[in-house]
Amino acid sequence: MESVCLNHPDTPAVTRCAACGKPICAKCIVNRDGSNYCSNSCAQNASGASGRVSDILDTKKKTERKSTVRTLIILFILIAAAAAGYLYYTQNKDEVDAMADKATKNVQKGIKSTKKDLQKGIPTSSKYKRNREALVD
Ligand SMILES: [Zn+2]
Ligand SMILES: [Zn+2]
């Protein structure tokens, strides 16, 4: 290293501060968590900042892992339900088809009877209206 220590102009620097990049000599090195710093405040700032960053990354990773697991579980349930439904259908094809047919017929029947009721209902209500008009007169 060509540069000299900022605190000792006669001493060649052996490394640079990991936080601010200042050249420092062996006497000035403040070692923390395997990194070299020019001062205690740089060491504190750096370890505090990296601690925060790794905390955030850790939380993010945990959240991602959690949501991935949840997605996988939901996916698995959906696949299992689909597979079970398909299996049931293939094993009871006639039954399911008959049920679907019956359901369709019931719906059609329901629509027809609703129509009938409506047609029945219209004259009744107009009769009621007429009665009321008669009362008013
Ligand atoms: Zn120094
Ligand atoms: Zn520094």
mmCIF file of N, CA and C and ligand atoms in Angstrom:
data_model
loop_
_atom_site.group_PDB
_atom_site.id
_atom_site.type_symbol
_atom_site.label_atom_id
_atom_site.label_comp_id
_atom_site.label_asym_id
_atom_site.label_seq_id
_atom_site.Cartn_x
_atom_site.Cartn_y
_atom_site.Cartn_z
ATOM 1 N N MET A 1 0.850 -1.206 0.000
ATOM 2 C CA MET A 1 0.000 0.000 0.000
ATOM 3 C C MET A 1 0.882 1.251 0.000
ATOM 4 N N GLU A 2 0.574 2.147 -0.964
ATOM 5 C CA GLU A 2 1.455 3.322 -1.120
ATOM 6 C C GLU A 2 1.128 4.438 -0.145
ATOM 7 N N SER A 3 -0.119 4.608 0.217
ATOM 8 C CA SER A 3 -0.512 5.757 1.032
ATOM 9 C C SER A 3 -0.048 5.610 2.479
ATOM 10 N N VAL A 4 -0.020 6.743 3.170
ATOM 11 C CA VAL A 4 0.382 6.728 4.580
ATOM 12 C C VAL A 4 -0.863 6.905 5.447
ATOM 13 N N CYS A 5 -0.697 6.554 6.720
ATOM 14 C CA CYS A 5 -1.798 6.670 7.672
ATOM 15 C C CYS A 5 -2.189 8.143 7.850
ATOM 16 N N LEU A 6 -3.473 8.389 7.921
ATOM 17 C CA LEU A 6 -3.946 9.763 8.071
ATOM 18 C C LEU A 6 -3.569 10.347 9.437
ATOM 19 N N ASN A 7 -3.476 9.487 10.445
ATOM 20 C CA ASN A 7 -3.110 9.964 11.786
ATOM 21 C C ASN A 7 -1.596 10.045 11.980
ATOM 22 N N HIS A 8 -0.852 9.191 11.246
ATOM 23 C CA HIS A 8 0.606 9.146 11.372
ATOM 24 C C HIS A 8 1.222 9.279 9.984
ATOM 25 N N PRO A 9 1.512 10.518 9.540
ATOM 26 C CA PRO A 9 2.021 10.752 8.167
ATOM 27 C C PRO A 9 3.331 10.037 7.883
ATOM 28 N N ASP A 10 4.070 9.584 8.917
ATOM 29 C CA ASP A 10 5.337 8.886 8.687
ATOM 30 C C ASP A 10 5.145 7.377 8.538
ATOM 31 N N THR A 11 4.020 6.899 8.911
ATOM 32 C CA THR A 11 3.782 5.454 8.901
ATOM 33 C C THR A 11 2.967 5.060 7.665
ATOM 34 N N PRO A 12 3.441 4.086 6.899
ATOM 35 C CA PRO A 12 2.647 3.649 5.740
ATOM 36 C C PRO A 12 1.356 2.957 6.188
ATOM 37 N N ALA A 13 0.321 3.214 5.441
ATOM 38 C CA ALA A 13 -0.969 2.590 5.765
ATOM 39 C C ALA A 13 -0.939 1.131 5.358
ATOM 40 N N VAL A 14 -1.522 0.287 6.151
ATOM 41 C CA VAL A 14 -1.568 -1.137 5.820
ATOM 42 C C VAL A 14 -2.931 -1.531 5.245
ATOM 43 N N THR A 15 -3.904 -0.722 5.556
ATOM 44 C CA THR A 15 -5.250 -1.038 5.049
ATOM 45 C C THR A 15 -6.102 0.229 5.015
ATOM 46 N N ARG A 16 -7.325 0.087 4.611
ATOM 47 C CA ARG A 16 -8.249 1.221 4.605
ATOM 48 C C ARG A 16 -9.428 0.920 5.513
ATOM 49 N N CYS A 17 -9.985 1.999 6.069
ATOM 50 C CA CYS A 17 -11.155 1.827 6.938
ATOM 51 C C CYS A 17 -12.303 1.236 6.119
ATOM 52 N N ALA A 18 -12.940 0.215 6.653
ATOM 53 C CA ALA A 18 -14.016 -0.465 5.937
ATOM 54 C C ALA A 18 -15.254 0.414 5.836
ATOM 55 N N ALA A 19 -15.324 1.475 6.676
ATOM 56 C CA ALA A 19 -16.504 2.335 6.657
ATOM 57 C C ALA A 19 -16.274 3.587 5.820
ATOM 58 N N CYS A 20 -15.179 4.331 6.081
ATOM 59 C CA CYS A 20 -14.975 5.601 5.380
ATOM 60 C C CYS A 20 -13.864 5.551 4.355
ATOM 61 N N GLY A 21 -13.100 4.464 4.300
ATOM 62 C CA GLY A 21 -12.082 4.320 3.272
ATOM 63 C C GLY A 21 -10.786 5.051 3.540
ATOM 64 N N LYS A 22 -10.606 5.616 4.714
ATOM 65 C CA LYS A 22 -9.361 6.318 5.059
ATOM 66 C C LYS A 22 -8.222 5.319 5.170
ATOM 67 N N PRO A 23 -7.020 5.669 4.643
ATOM 68 C CA PRO A 23 -5.862 4.783 4.846
ATOM 69 C C PRO A 23 -5.424 4.821 6.308
ATOM 70 N N ILE A 24 -5.160 3.682 6.876
ATOM 71 C CA ILE A 24 -4.769 3.619 8.289
ATOM 72 C C ILE A 24 -3.592 2.657 8.472
ATOM 73 N N CYS A 25 -2.783 2.942 9.491
ATOM 74 C CA CYS A 25 -1.645 2.078 9.792
ATOM 75 C C CYS A 25 -2.039 1.011 10.796
ATOM 76 N N ALA A 26 -1.133 0.098 11.053
ATOM 77 C CA ALA A 26 -1.423 -1.041 11.936
ATOM 78 C C ALA A 26 -1.810 -0.592 13.337
ATOM 79 N N LYS A 27 -1.217 0.541 13.794
ATOM 80 C CA LYS A 27 -1.486 1.024 15.156
ATOM 81 C C LYS A 27 -2.910 1.554 15.283
ATOM 82 N N CYS A 28 -3.423 2.113 14.153
ATOM 83 C CA CYS A 28 -4.733 2.773 14.201
ATOM 84 C C CYS A 28 -5.919 1.829 13.974
ATOM 85 N N ILE A 29 -5.597 0.622 13.523
ATOM 86 C CA ILE A 29 -6.690 -0.286 13.151
ATOM 87 C C ILE A 29 -7.603 -0.596 14.336
ATOM 88 N N VAL A 30 -8.863 -0.425 14.143
ATOM 89 C CA VAL A 30 -9.875 -0.883 15.096
ATOM 90 C C VAL A 30 -10.573 -2.063 14.446
ATOM 91 N N ASN A 31 -10.335 -3.235 15.007
ATOM 92 C CA ASN A 31 -10.916 -4.428 14.396
ATOM 93 C C ASN A 31 -12.245 -4.783 15.056
ATOM 94 N N ARG A 32 -13.253 -4.941 14.209
ATOM 95 C CA ARG A 32 -14.555 -5.375 14.741
ATOM 96 C C ARG A 32 -15.205 -6.324 13.746
ATOM 97 N N ASP A 33 -15.645 -7.462 14.222
ATOM 98 C CA ASP A 33 -16.296 -8.477 13.382
ATOM 99 C C ASP A 33 -15.463 -8.815 12.143
ATOM 100 N N GLY A 34 -14.129 -8.859 12.308
ATOM 101 C CA GLY A 34 -13.259 -9.241 11.196
ATOM 102 C C GLY A 34 -12.998 -8.146 10.192
ATOM 103 N N SER A 35 -13.499 -6.930 10.426
ATOM 104 C CA SER A 35 -13.236 -5.816 9.507
ATOM 105 C C SER A 35 -12.390 -4.763 10.207
ATOM 106 N N ASN A 36 -11.572 -4.019 9.435
ATOM 107 C CA ASN A 36 -10.694 -2.986 9.982
ATOM 108 C C ASN A 36 -11.308 -1.602 9.786
ATOM 109 N N TYR A 37 -11.299 -0.807 10.876
ATOM 110 C CA TYR A 37 -11.847 0.541 10.834
ATOM 111 C C TYR A 37 -10.803 1.519 11.364
ATOM 112 N N CYS A 38 -10.986 2.823 11.009
ATOM 113 C CA CYS A 38 -10.032 3.839 11.446
ATOM 114 C C CYS A 38 -10.346 4.292 12.866
ATOM 115 N N SER A 39 -11.557 4.135 13.314
ATOM 116 C CA SER A 39 -11.942 4.624 14.641
ATOM 117 C C SER A 39 -13.099 3.796 15.185
ATOM 118 N N ASN A 40 -13.337 3.986 16.465
ATOM 119 C CA ASN A 40 -14.441 3.278 17.097
ATOM 120 C C ASN A 40 -15.787 3.707 16.524
ATOM 121 N N SER A 41 -15.881 5.025 16.204
ATOM 122 C CA SER A 41 -17.181 5.498 15.701
ATOM 123 C C SER A 41 -17.471 4.891 14.326
ATOM 124 N N CYS A 42 -16.385 4.735 13.487
ATOM 125 C CA CYS A 42 -16.594 4.097 12.179
ATOM 126 C C CYS A 42 -17.019 2.641 12.369
ATOM 127 N N ALA A 43 -16.361 1.949 13.291
ATOM 128 C CA ALA A 43 -16.691 0.548 13.558
ATOM 129 C C ALA A 43 -18.133 0.415 14.014
ATOM 130 N N GLN A 44 -18.549 1.353 14.884
ATOM 131 C CA GLN A 44 -19.905 1.308 15.411
ATOM 132 C C GLN A 44 -20.934 1.570 14.311
ATOM 133 N N ASN A 45 -20.644 2.629 13.513
ATOM 134 C CA ASN A 45 -21.553 2.968 12.417
ATOM 135 C C ASN A 45 -21.712 1.797 11.465
ATOM 136 N N ALA A 46 -20.566 1.214 11.087
ATOM 137 C CA ALA A 46 -20.594 0.142 10.094
ATOM 138 C C ALA A 46 -21.325 -1.073 10.631
ATOM 139 N N SER A 47 -21.002 -1.481 11.864
ATOM 140 C CA SER A 47 -21.639 -2.692 12.376
ATOM 141 C C SER A 47 -23.121 -2.443 12.625
ATOM 142 N N GLY A 48 -23.452 -1.225 13.051
ATOM 143 C CA GLY A 48 -24.866 -0.900 13.255
ATOM 144 C C GLY A 48 -25.618 -0.947 11.949
ATOM 145 N N ALA A 49 -25.037 -0.339 10.889
ATOM 146 C CA ALA A 49 -25.702 -0.298 9.595
ATOM 147 C C ALA A 49 -25.851 -1.697 9.024
ATOM 148 N N SER A 50 -24.751 -2.474 9.074
ATOM 149 C CA SER A 50 -24.830 -3.803 8.481
ATOM 150 C C SER A 50 -25.778 -4.679 9.295
ATOM 151 N N GLY A 51 -25.817 -4.433 10.619
ATOM 152 C CA GLY A 51 -26.746 -5.185 11.450
ATOM 153 C C GLY A 51 -28.176 -4.929 11.031
ATOM 154 N N ARG A 52 -28.470 -3.632 10.803
ATOM 155 C CA ARG A 52 -29.830 -3.282 10.381
ATOM 156 C C ARG A 52 -30.159 -3.919 9.039
ATOM 157 N N VAL A 53 -29.210 -3.813 8.112
ATOM 158 C CA VAL A 53 -29.466 -4.353 6.775
ATOM 159 C C VAL A 53 -29.709 -5.859 6.835
ATOM 160 N N SER A 54 -28.852 -6.558 7.601
ATOM 161 C CA SER A 54 -29.023 -8.005 7.646
ATOM 162 C C SER A 54 -30.311 -8.372 8.367
ATOM 163 N N ASP A 55 -30.720 -7.526 9.329
ATOM 164 C CA ASP A 55 -32.007 -7.755 9.994
ATOM 165 C C ASP A 55 -33.134 -7.672 8.990
ATOM 166 N N ILE A 56 -33.082 -6.612 8.176
ATOM 167 C CA ILE A 56 -34.142 -6.416 7.185
ATOM 168 C C ILE A 56 -34.160 -7.580 6.201
ATOM 169 N N LEU A 57 -32.962 -7.955 5.726
ATOM 170 C CA LEU A 57 -32.879 -9.066 4.777
ATOM 171 C C LEU A 57 -33.415 -10.342 5.396
ATOM 172 N N ASP A 58 -33.083 -10.543 6.663
ATOM 173 C CA ASP A 58 -33.517 -11.744 7.358
ATOM 174 C C ASP A 58 -35.037 -11.795 7.439
ATOM 175 N N THR A 59 -35.635 -10.659 7.854
ATOM 176 C CA THR A 59 -37.087 -10.598 7.971
ATOM 177 C C THR A 59 -37.724 -10.833 6.613
ATOM 178 N N LYS A 60 -37.134 -10.208 5.578
ATOM 179 C CA LYS A 60 -37.677 -10.354 4.236
ATOM 180 C C LYS A 60 -37.626 -11.816 3.811
ATOM 181 N N LYS A 61 -36.481 -12.446 4.079
ATOM 182 C CA LYS A 61 -36.312 -13.840 3.697
ATOM 183 C C LYS A 61 -37.338 -14.710 4.394
ATOM 184 N N LYS A 62 -37.511 -14.433 5.713
ATOM 185 C CA LYS A 62 -38.460 -15.223 6.487
ATOM 186 C C LYS A 62 -39.862 -15.069 5.919
ATOM 187 N N THR A 63 -40.247 -13.803 5.615
ATOM 188 C CA THR A 63 -41.572 -13.546 5.069
ATOM 189 C C THR A 63 -41.729 -14.255 3.737
ATOM 190 N N GLU A 64 -40.693 -14.167 2.900
ATOM 191 C CA GLU A 64 -40.769 -14.820 1.594
ATOM 192 C C GLU A 64 -40.941 -16.324 1.764
ATOM 193 N N ARG A 65 -40.168 -16.871 2.697
ATOM 194 C CA ARG A 65 -40.247 -18.311 2.896
ATOM 195 C C ARG A 65 -41.640 -18.696 3.357
ATOM 196 N N LYS A 66 -42.203 -17.881 4.283
ATOM 197 C CA LYS A 66 -43.525 -18.167 4.826
ATOM 198 C C LYS A 66 -44.567 -18.152 3.711
ATOM 199 N N SER A 67 -44.505 -17.094 2.860
ATOM 200 C CA SER A 67 -45.523 -16.975 1.819
ATOM 201 C C SER A 67 -45.340 -18.066 0.768
ATOM 202 N N THR A 68 -44.096 -18.479 0.553
ATOM 203 C CA THR A 68 -43.862 -19.570 -0.401
ATOM 204 C C THR A 68 -44.487 -20.847 0.122
ATOM 205 N N VAL A 69 -44.291 -21.098 1.423
ATOM 206 C CA VAL A 69 -44.851 -22.307 2.020
ATOM 207 C C VAL A 69 -46.375 -22.254 1.923
ATOM 208 N N ARG A 70 -46.939 -21.062 2.212
ATOM 209 C CA ARG A 70 -48.401 -20.927 2.165
ATOM 210 C C ARG A 70 -48.904 -21.188 0.740
ATOM 211 N N THR A 71 -48.207 -20.613 -0.245
ATOM 212 C CA THR A 71 -48.609 -20.815 -1.641
ATOM 213 C C THR A 71 -48.553 -22.287 -1.994
ATOM 214 N N LEU A 72 -47.494 -22.953 -1.541
ATOM 215 C CA LEU A 72 -47.340 -24.377 -1.850
ATOM 216 C C LEU A 72 -48.474 -25.177 -1.229
ATOM 217 N N ILE A 73 -48.841 -24.820 0.019
ATOM 218 C CA ILE A 73 -49.910 -25.557 0.700
ATOM 219 C C ILE A 73 -51.223 -25.366 -0.048
ATOM 220 N N ILE A 74 -51.504 -24.098 -0.420
ATOM 221 C CA ILE A 74 -52.742 -23.817 -1.142
ATOM 222 C C ILE A 74 -52.763 -24.573 -2.465
ATOM 223 N N LEU A 75 -51.624 -24.537 -3.152
ATOM 224 C CA LEU A 75 -51.509 -25.224 -4.434
ATOM 225 C C LEU A 75 -51.763 -26.719 -4.255
ATOM 226 N N PHE A 76 -51.161 -27.265 -3.199
ATOM 227 C CA PHE A 76 -51.299 -28.693 -2.933
ATOM 228 C C PHE A 76 -52.763 -29.050 -2.668
ATOM 229 N N ILE A 77 -53.433 -28.196 -1.871
ATOM 230 C CA ILE A 77 -54.844 -28.452 -1.558
ATOM 231 C C ILE A 77 -55.683 -28.409 -2.825
ATOM 232 N N LEU A 78 -55.409 -27.399 -3.666
ATOM 233 C CA LEU A 78 -56.161 -27.255 -4.915
ATOM 234 C C LEU A 78 -55.961 -28.475 -5.805
ATOM 235 N N ILE A 79 -54.698 -28.904 -5.913
ATOM 236 C CA ILE A 79 -54.385 -30.056 -6.769
ATOM 237 C C ILE A 79 -55.065 -31.295 -6.205
ATOM 238 N N ALA A 80 -54.993 -31.460 -4.874
ATOM 239 C CA ALA A 80 -55.597 -32.616 -4.229
ATOM 240 C C ALA A 80 -57.101 -32.615 -4.451
ATOM 241 N N ALA A 81 -57.722 -31.434 -4.319
ATOM 242 C CA ALA A 81 -59.172 -31.330 -4.506
ATOM 243 C C ALA A 81 -59.531 -31.652 -5.945
ATOM 244 N N ALA A 82 -58.744 -31.111 -6.877
ATOM 245 C CA ALA A 82 -59.014 -31.361 -8.295
ATOM 246 C C ALA A 82 -58.848 -32.842 -8.601
ATOM 247 N N ALA A 83 -57.780 -33.436 -8.047
ATOM 248 C CA ALA A 83 -57.513 -34.847 -8.292
ATOM 249 C C ALA A 83 -58.623 -35.700 -7.699
ATOM 250 N N ALA A 84 -59.053 -35.343 -6.492
ATOM 251 C CA ALA A 84 -60.118 -36.100 -5.833
ATOM 252 C C ALA A 84 -61.404 -35.985 -6.632
ATOM 253 N N GLY A 85 -61.689 -34.782 -7.099
ATOM 254 C CA GLY A 85 -62.890 -34.560 -7.897
ATOM 255 C C GLY A 85 -62.833 -35.346 -9.190
ATOM 256 N N TYR A 86 -61.660 -35.342 -9.815
ATOM 257 C CA TYR A 86 -61.504 -36.061 -11.079
ATOM 258 C C TYR A 86 -61.648 -37.560 -10.850
ATOM 259 N N LEU A 87 -61.007 -38.035 -9.768
ATOM 260 C CA LEU A 87 -61.080 -39.465 -9.436
ATOM 261 C C LEU A 87 -62.526 -39.864 -9.181
ATOM 262 N N TYR A 88 -63.226 -39.037 -8.409
ATOM 263 C CA TYR A 88 -64.623 -39.328 -8.088
ATOM 264 C C TYR A 88 -65.437 -39.382 -9.367
ATOM 265 N N TYR A 89 -65.139 -38.429 -10.268
ATOM 266 C CA TYR A 89 -65.882 -38.359 -11.525
ATOM 267 C C TYR A 89 -65.631 -39.600 -12.372
ATOM 268 N N THR A 90 -64.337 -40.002 -12.484
ATOM 269 C CA THR A 90 -64.032 -41.156 -13.327
ATOM 270 C C THR A 90 -64.614 -42.433 -12.735
ATOM 271 N N GLN A 91 -64.685 -42.499 -11.408
ATOM 272 C CA GLN A 91 -65.188 -43.724 -10.777
ATOM 273 C C GLN A 91 -66.707 -43.760 -10.728
ATOM 274 N N ASN A 92 -67.324 -42.592 -10.710
ATOM 275 C CA ASN A 92 -68.791 -42.538 -10.619
ATOM 276 C C ASN A 92 -69.351 -41.690 -11.759
ATOM 277 N N LYS A 93 -68.850 -41.941 -12.943
ATOM 278 C CA LYS A 93 -69.183 -41.088 -14.084
ATOM 279 C C LYS A 93 -70.697 -41.034 -14.297
ATOM 280 N N ASP A 94 -71.354 -42.214 -14.303
ATOM 281 C CA ASP A 94 -72.789 -42.259 -14.571
ATOM 282 C C ASP A 94 -73.561 -41.499 -13.510
ATOM 283 N N GLU A 95 -73.138 -41.728 -12.250
ATOM 284 C CA GLU A 95 -73.826 -41.081 -11.130
ATOM 285 C C GLU A 95 -73.724 -39.561 -11.242
ATOM 286 N N VAL A 96 -72.493 -39.087 -11.499
ATOM 287 C CA VAL A 96 -72.261 -37.644 -11.584
ATOM 288 C C VAL A 96 -73.035 -37.060 -12.757
ATOM 289 N N ASP A 97 -73.011 -37.751 -13.878
ATOM 290 C CA ASP A 97 -73.741 -37.275 -15.051
ATOM 291 C C ASP A 97 -75.233 -37.212 -14.758
ATOM 292 N N ALA A 98 -75.741 -38.237 -14.080
ATOM 293 C CA ALA A 98 -77.163 -38.267 -13.733
ATOM 294 C C ALA A 98 -77.501 -37.100 -12.806
ATOM 295 N N MET A 99 -76.579 -36.851 -11.827
ATOM 296 C CA MET A 99 -76.804 -35.753 -10.888
ATOM 297 C C MET A 99 -76.829 -34.420 -11.619
ATOM 298 N N ALA A 100 -75.885 -34.251 -12.543
ATOM 299 C CA ALA A 100 -75.804 -33.008 -13.300
ATOM 300 C C ALA A 100 -77.058 -32.844 -14.144
ATOM 301 N N ASP A 101 -77.516 -33.943 -14.740
ATOM 302 C CA ASP A 101 -78.715 -33.927 -15.573
ATOM 303 C C ASP A 101 -79.929 -33.530 -14.740
ATOM 304 N N LYS A 102 -80.027 -34.143 -13.556
ATOM 305 C CA LYS A 102 -81.135 -33.873 -12.649
ATOM 306 C C LYS A 102 -81.133 -32.402 -12.236
ATOM 307 N N ALA A 103 -79.925 -31.922 -11.923
ATOM 308 C CA ALA A 103 -79.793 -30.530 -11.483
ATOM 309 C C ALA A 103 -80.241 -29.595 -12.599
ATOM 310 N N THR A 104 -79.826 -29.881 -13.812
ATOM 311 C CA THR A 104 -80.209 -29.047 -14.955
ATOM 312 C C THR A 104 -81.725 -29.061 -15.111
ATOM 313 N N LYS A 105 -82.321 -30.252 -15.002
ATOM 314 C CA LYS A 105 -83.783 -30.377 -15.158
ATOM 315 C C LYS A 105 -84.493 -29.597 -14.055
ATOM 316 N N ASN A 106 -83.957 -29.704 -12.843
ATOM 317 C CA ASN A 106 -84.573 -28.990 -11.721
ATOM 318 C C ASN A 106 -84.552 -27.488 -11.948
ATOM 319 N N VAL A 107 -83.428 -27.002 -12.466
ATOM 320 C CA VAL A 107 -83.307 -25.566 -12.725
ATOM 321 C C VAL A 107 -84.332 -25.163 -13.777
ATOM 322 N N GLN A 108 -84.432 -25.983 -14.838
ATOM 323 C CA GLN A 108 -85.395 -25.677 -15.902
ATOM 324 C C GLN A 108 -86.816 -25.693 -15.352
ATOM 325 N N LYS A 109 -87.092 -26.695 -14.514
ATOM 326 C CA LYS A 109 -88.412 -26.800 -13.900
ATOM 327 C C LYS A 109 -88.685 -25.557 -13.051
ATOM 328 N N GLY A 110 -87.650 -25.171 -12.303
ATOM 329 C CA GLY A 110 -87.775 -23.997 -11.431
ATOM 330 C C GLY A 110 -88.089 -22.754 -12.231
ATOM 331 N N ILE A 111 -87.421 -22.583 -13.347
ATOM 332 C CA ILE A 111 -87.652 -21.402 -14.193
ATOM 333 C C ILE A 111 -89.087 -21.423 -14.711
ATOM 334 N N LYS A 112 -89.538 -22.611 -15.155
ATOM 335 C CA LYS A 112 -90.898 -22.747 -15.690
ATOM 336 C C LYS A 112 -91.934 -22.390 -14.638
ATOM 337 N N SER A 113 -91.750 -22.939 -13.421
ATOM 338 C CA SER A 113 -92.765 -22.702 -12.383
ATOM 339 C C SER A 113 -92.723 -21.233 -11.941
ATOM 340 N N THR A 114 -91.544 -20.647 -11.948
ATOM 341 C CA THR A 114 -91.450 -19.227 -11.599
ATOM 342 C C THR A 114 -92.197 -18.390 -12.631
ATOM 343 N N LYS A 115 -92.042 -18.763 -13.888
ATOM 344 C CA LYS A 115 -92.742 -18.055 -14.976
ATOM 345 C C LYS A 115 -94.250 -18.171 -14.768
ATOM 346 N N LYS A 116 -94.685 -19.397 -14.451
ATOM 347 C CA LYS A 116 -96.116 -19.642 -14.241
ATOM 348 C C LYS A 116 -96.636 -18.782 -13.095
ATOM 349 N N ASP A 117 -95.860 -18.772 -12.004
ATOM 350 C CA ASP A 117 -96.252 -17.989 -10.829
ATOM 351 C C ASP A 117 -96.367 -16.514 -11.192
ATOM 352 N N LEU A 118 -95.426 -16.066 -11.974
ATOM 353 C CA LEU A 118 -95.431 -14.662 -12.369
ATOM 354 C C LEU A 118 -96.674 -14.357 -13.194
ATOM 355 N N GLN A 119 -96.983 -15.277 -14.132
ATOM 356 C CA GLN A 119 -98.161 -15.067 -14.989
ATOM 357 C C GLN A 119 -99.419 -15.088 -14.137
ATOM 358 N N LYS A 120 -99.423 -15.979 -13.144
ATOM 359 C CA LYS A 120 -100.574 -16.060 -12.244
ATOM 360 C C LYS A 120 -100.657 -14.785 -11.408
ATOM 361 N N GLY A 121 -99.473 -14.298 -11.027
ATOM 362 C CA GLY A 121 -99.415 -13.144 -10.129
ATOM 363 C C GLY A 121 -99.883 -11.857 -10.773
ATOM 364 N N ILE A 122 -99.674 -11.704 -12.038
ATOM 365 C CA ILE A 122 -99.989 -10.437 -12.704
ATOM 366 C C ILE A 122 -101.496 -10.132 -12.662
ATOM 367 N N PRO A 123 -102.362 -11.079 -13.074
ATOM 368 C CA PRO A 123 -103.800 -10.745 -12.990
ATOM 369 C C PRO A 123 -104.256 -10.484 -11.566
ATOM 370 N N THR A 124 -103.697 -11.212 -10.606
ATOM 371 C CA THR A 124 -104.101 -11.022 -9.219
ATOM 372 C C THR A 124 -103.807 -9.595 -8.772
ATOM 373 N N SER A 125 -102.598 -9.145 -9.113
ATOM 374 C CA SER A 125 -102.223 -7.820 -8.636
ATOM 375 C C SER A 125 -103.033 -6.749 -9.349
ATOM 376 N N SER A 126 -103.401 -6.982 -10.619
ATOM 377 C CA SER A 126 -104.190 -5.958 -11.302
ATOM 378 C C SER A 126 -105.610 -5.940 -10.766
ATOM 379 N N LYS A 127 -106.058 -7.140 -10.315
ATOM 380 C CA LYS A 127 -107.382 -7.201 -9.699
ATOM 381 C C LYS A 127 -107.372 -6.404 -8.388
ATOM 382 N N TYR A 128 -106.259 -6.607 -7.652
ATOM 383 C CA TYR A 128 -106.111 -5.900 -6.376
ATOM 384 C C TYR A 128 -106.101 -4.406 -6.619
ATOM 385 N N LYS A 129 -105.425 -4.032 -7.688
ATOM 386 C CA LYS A 129 -105.334 -2.613 -8.032
ATOM 387 C C LYS A 129 -106.733 -2.072 -8.358
ATOM 388 N N ARG A 130 -107.459 -2.878 -9.101
ATOM 389 C CA ARG A 130 -108.813 -2.455 -9.490
ATOM 390 C C ARG A 130 -109.689 -2.264 -8.252
ATOM 391 N N ASN A 131 -109.571 -3.206 -7.323
ATOM 392 C CA ASN A 131 -110.356 -3.122 -6.092
ATOM 393 C C ASN A 131 -110.042 -1.841 -5.336
ATOM 394 N N ARG A 132 -108.767 -1.525 -5.309
ATOM 395 C CA ARG A 132 -108.348 -0.324 -4.572
ATOM 396 C C ARG A 132 -108.900 0.927 -5.268
ATOM 397 N N GLU A 133 -108.849 0.895 -6.598
ATOM 398 C CA GLU A 133 -109.358 2.049 -7.340
ATOM 399 C C GLU A 133 -110.861 2.219 -7.098
ATOM 400 N N ALA A 134 -111.529 1.040 -7.000
ATOM 401 C CA ALA A 134 -112.967 1.084 -6.754
ATOM 402 C C ALA A 134 -113.240 1.702 -5.392
ATOM 403 N N LEU A 135 -112.399 1.364 -4.419
ATOM 404 C CA LEU A 135 -112.574 1.915 -3.068
ATOM 405 C C LEU A 135 -112.386 3.430 -3.069
ATOM 406 N N VAL A 136 -111.431 3.851 -3.853
ATOM 407 C CA VAL A 136 -111.166 5.294 -3.903
ATOM 408 C C VAL A 136 -112.356 6.032 -4.489
ATOM 409 N N ASP A 137 -112.961 5.429 -5.527
ATOM 410 C CA ASP A 137 -114.132 6.078 -6.123
ATOM 411 C C ASP A 137 -115.280 6.086 -5.136
HETATM 412 ZN ZN ZN B 1 -1.995 5.369 12.284
HETATM 413 ZN ZN ZN B 2 -13.244 5.312 9.202
#
